[in-house]
Coordinates of C-alpha atoms in Angstrom, one line a residue:
M1 CA -0.4 -6.1 5.9
F2 CA 0.9 -9.3 4.3
F3 CA -1.5 -11.3 6.3
S4 CA -4.4 -9.4 4.7
Y5 CA -2.9 -9.9 1.3
G6 CA -2.6 -13.6 2.1
Y7 CA -6.2 -13.9 3.0
L8 CA -7.2 -12.1 -0.2
I9 CA -4.9 -14.2 -2.3
F10 CA -6.1 -17.6 -1.0
S11 CA -9.8 -16.6 -0.9
N12 CA -9.9 -16.3 -4.7
T13 CA -8.7 -19.2 -6.9
K14 CA -8.3 -16.9 -9.9
I15 CA -5.6 -14.9 -8.1
G16 CA -3.8 -18.2 -7.3
E17 CA -3.8 -19.1 -11.0
T18 CA -2.6 -15.7 -12.0
I19 CA 0.2 -15.9 -9.5
K20 CA 1.2 -19.4 -10.8
K21 CA 1.1 -18.0 -14.4
Y22 CA 3.3 -14.9 -13.8
S23 CA 5.6 -16.3 -11.1
P24 CA 8.6 -16.6 -13.5
I25 CA 8.3 -12.9 -14.3
Y26 CA 8.1 -12.0 -10.6
L27 CA 11.2 -14.2 -9.9
A28 CA 13.2 -12.5 -12.6
V29 CA 12.2 -9.0 -11.2
T30 CA 13.0 -10.3 -7.7
I31 CA 16.6 -11.3 -8.7
I32 CA 17.2 -8.0 -10.4
L33 CA 15.7 -6.0 -7.5
T34 CA 17.7 -8.0 -5.0
A35 CA 20.9 -7.3 -6.8
L36 CA 20.1 -3.6 -7.1
F37 CA 19.1 -3.4 -3.5
L38 CA 22.3 -5.1 -2.2
D39 CA 24.3 -2.9 -4.5
S40 CA 22.6 0.2 -3.2
L41 CA 23.6 -0.7 0.3
F42 CA 27.1 -1.9 -0.2
G43 CA 28.2 -0.3 -3.6
F44 CA 29.7 -3.4 -5.1
I45 CA 29.2 -2.2 -8.7
L46 CA 27.8 1.3 -8.7
K47 CA 28.9 3.9 -6.2
I48 CA 26.0 6.3 -6.0
P49 CA 27.0 9.3 -3.9
G50 CA 24.7 9.7 -1.0
L51 CA 23.0 6.3 -1.5
T52 CA 25.7 3.7 -0.8
R53 CA 25.3 3.2 2.9
H54 CA 28.1 0.9 4.0
D55 CA 31.7 1.1 3.1
L56 CA 33.1 -2.5 3.4
R57 CA 36.7 -1.2 3.2
N58 CA 36.2 1.0 6.3
D59 CA 34.9 -1.7 8.6
G60 CA 31.3 -1.2 7.5
A61 CA 31.2 2.5 8.4
L62 CA 28.0 4.3 7.5
L63 CA 28.4 6.8 4.7
P64 CA 26.1 9.9 4.4
L65 CA 22.7 9.1 3.0
N66 CA 20.7 11.2 0.5
Q67 CA 17.1 11.3 1.8
S68 CA 15.3 11.4 -1.5
L69 CA 17.3 8.4 -2.7
W70 CA 16.6 6.7 0.6
V71 CA 12.8 7.0 -0.1
A72 CA 13.3 5.3 -3.5
V73 CA 15.3 2.5 -1.8
Q74 CA 12.5 2.0 0.8
A75 CA 9.9 1.8 -2.0
S76 CA 12.0 -0.7 -3.8
R77 CA 12.2 -2.8 -0.6
G78 CA 8.4 -3.0 -0.4
L79 CA 8.3 -4.0 -4.1
L80 CA 11.1 -6.5 -3.5
A81 CA 9.2 -8.1 -0.6
W82 CA 6.1 -8.4 -2.7
C83 CA 7.9 -9.9 -5.6
W84 CA 9.6 -12.5 -3.3
I85 CA 6.3 -13.5 -1.9
I86 CA 4.5 -13.8 -5.2
G87 CA 7.4 -15.5 -6.9
L88 CA 7.8 -18.1 -4.1
L89 CA 4.0 -18.7 -3.9
G90 CA 4.0 -19.3 -7.7
L91 CA 6.9 -21.8 -7.3
G92 CA 5.0 -23.5 -4.5
H93 CA 1.9 -23.8 -6.6
R94 CA 3.8 -25.2 -9.5
F95 CA 6.2 -27.6 -7.8
L96 CA 4.6 -28.5 -4.4
N97 CA 1.2 -29.3 -5.8
F98 CA 1.3 -33.0 -5.0
N99 CA 0.5 -35.3 -2.1
K100 CA 3.7 -36.8 -0.6
K101 CA 4.5 -37.9 2.9
F102 CA 7.0 -35.0 3.4
L103 CA 4.3 -32.4 2.7
A104 CA 1.9 -34.0 5.1
Y105 CA 4.6 -34.1 7.7
A106 CA 5.7 -30.5 7.1
N107 CA 2.1 -29.3 7.1
E108 CA 1.5 -30.9 10.5
E109 CA 4.7 -29.4 11.9
V110 CA 4.1 -25.8 10.8
L111 CA 2.4 -24.5 14.0
P112 CA 4.8 -26.1 16.5
F113 CA 7.7 -24.9 14.5
Y114 CA 6.3 -21.4 14.4
V115 CA 5.5 -21.3 18.1
L116 CA 8.9 -22.7 19.1
H117 CA 11.3 -20.9 16.7
H118 CA 11.5 -17.5 18.5
T119 CA 12.3 -19.0 21.9
V120 CA 14.9 -21.5 20.5
I121 CA 16.6 -18.8 18.4
Y122 CA 16.8 -16.4 21.3
I123 CA 18.3 -19.1 23.7
I124 CA 20.8 -20.3 21.1
G125 CA 21.6 -16.8 19.9
Y126 CA 22.3 -15.6 23.4
Y127 CA 25.2 -18.0 23.7
V128 CA 26.4 -17.9 20.2
I129 CA 26.7 -14.0 19.9
Q130 CA 29.1 -14.0 22.8
R131 CA 31.6 -15.9 20.8
S132 CA 34.4 -14.0 19.1
S133 CA 33.8 -15.3 15.6
D134 CA 32.6 -13.4 12.5
I135 CA 28.9 -12.7 11.9
G136 CA 28.6 -15.2 9.0
S137 CA 29.7 -18.1 11.1
K138 CA 27.4 -17.0 14.0
F139 CA 24.5 -16.9 11.6
I140 CA 25.2 -20.4 10.3
I141 CA 25.6 -21.8 13.8
I142 CA 22.4 -20.2 15.0
A143 CA 20.5 -21.3 11.9
I144 CA 21.6 -24.9 12.0
A145 CA 21.5 -25.3 15.8
S146 CA 18.0 -23.7 16.0
F147 CA 16.6 -25.9 13.2
T148 CA 18.1 -29.0 14.8
M149 CA 16.8 -28.1 18.2
I150 CA 13.3 -27.3 17.0
M151 CA 13.1 -30.5 15.0
A152 CA 14.3 -32.5 18.0
I153 CA 11.7 -30.9 20.3
Y154 CA 9.0 -31.6 17.8
E155 CA 10.0 -35.2 17.2
I156 CA 10.8 -36.2 20.7
L157 CA 8.1 -34.3 22.7
I158 CA 5.4 -32.7 20.7
R159 CA 4.7 -35.4 18.2
R160 CA 4.7 -38.2 20.7
I161 CA 2.9 -36.8 23.7
K162 CA -0.9 -36.7 23.3
L163 CA -1.4 -33.6 25.5
L164 CA 1.2 -31.6 23.5
R165 CA -0.4 -32.8 20.2
F166 CA -3.7 -31.5 21.5
L167 CA -2.2 -28.2 22.7
F168 CA -0.6 -27.7 19.2
R169 CA -3.9 -28.5 17.5
M170 CA -2.5 -31.6 15.9
K171 CA -4.6 -34.7 15.1
L172 CA -4.4 -37.3 17.8
I173 CA -2.8 -40.5 16.5
K174 CA -4.1 -43.7 18.1
S175 CA -0.8 -45.7 17.8
M176 CA 2.7 -44.6 17.7

């Protein structure tokens, strides 16, 4: 569904300008909704009977969930996702609207990064999740190791080998 929205957004320049104009409002709403959503899950500030799903003091045990409140939470998740996308698009239009070497490099790397990231994350994650450390450190290890591995594969193999550049639909560079 977001792909369809993306097509509609980028096919009309007026929508892009509107997003750029209202992105600070969307980001403010996003921060508020994110805080409320996290609080509805974990009950940091408000304990709403039937809505707070995880009890951090009981090893994350699930608490009973009120179905009508659950529907409201799910609707707010959809709104939250939309606000994140619009807010970040607006920031991108505002602050990444220039031509620098980094943007050209990152733009060229998007497709290889996207194609490789699932496989690399699965391989690294397979070994990391077997460790006996907490979930936060596992996440950090997987994120850093995956990013490093993907960048190494891109730099060492894909960017330098003409056949791989062609397969990833990158412009062929005459001299490297």
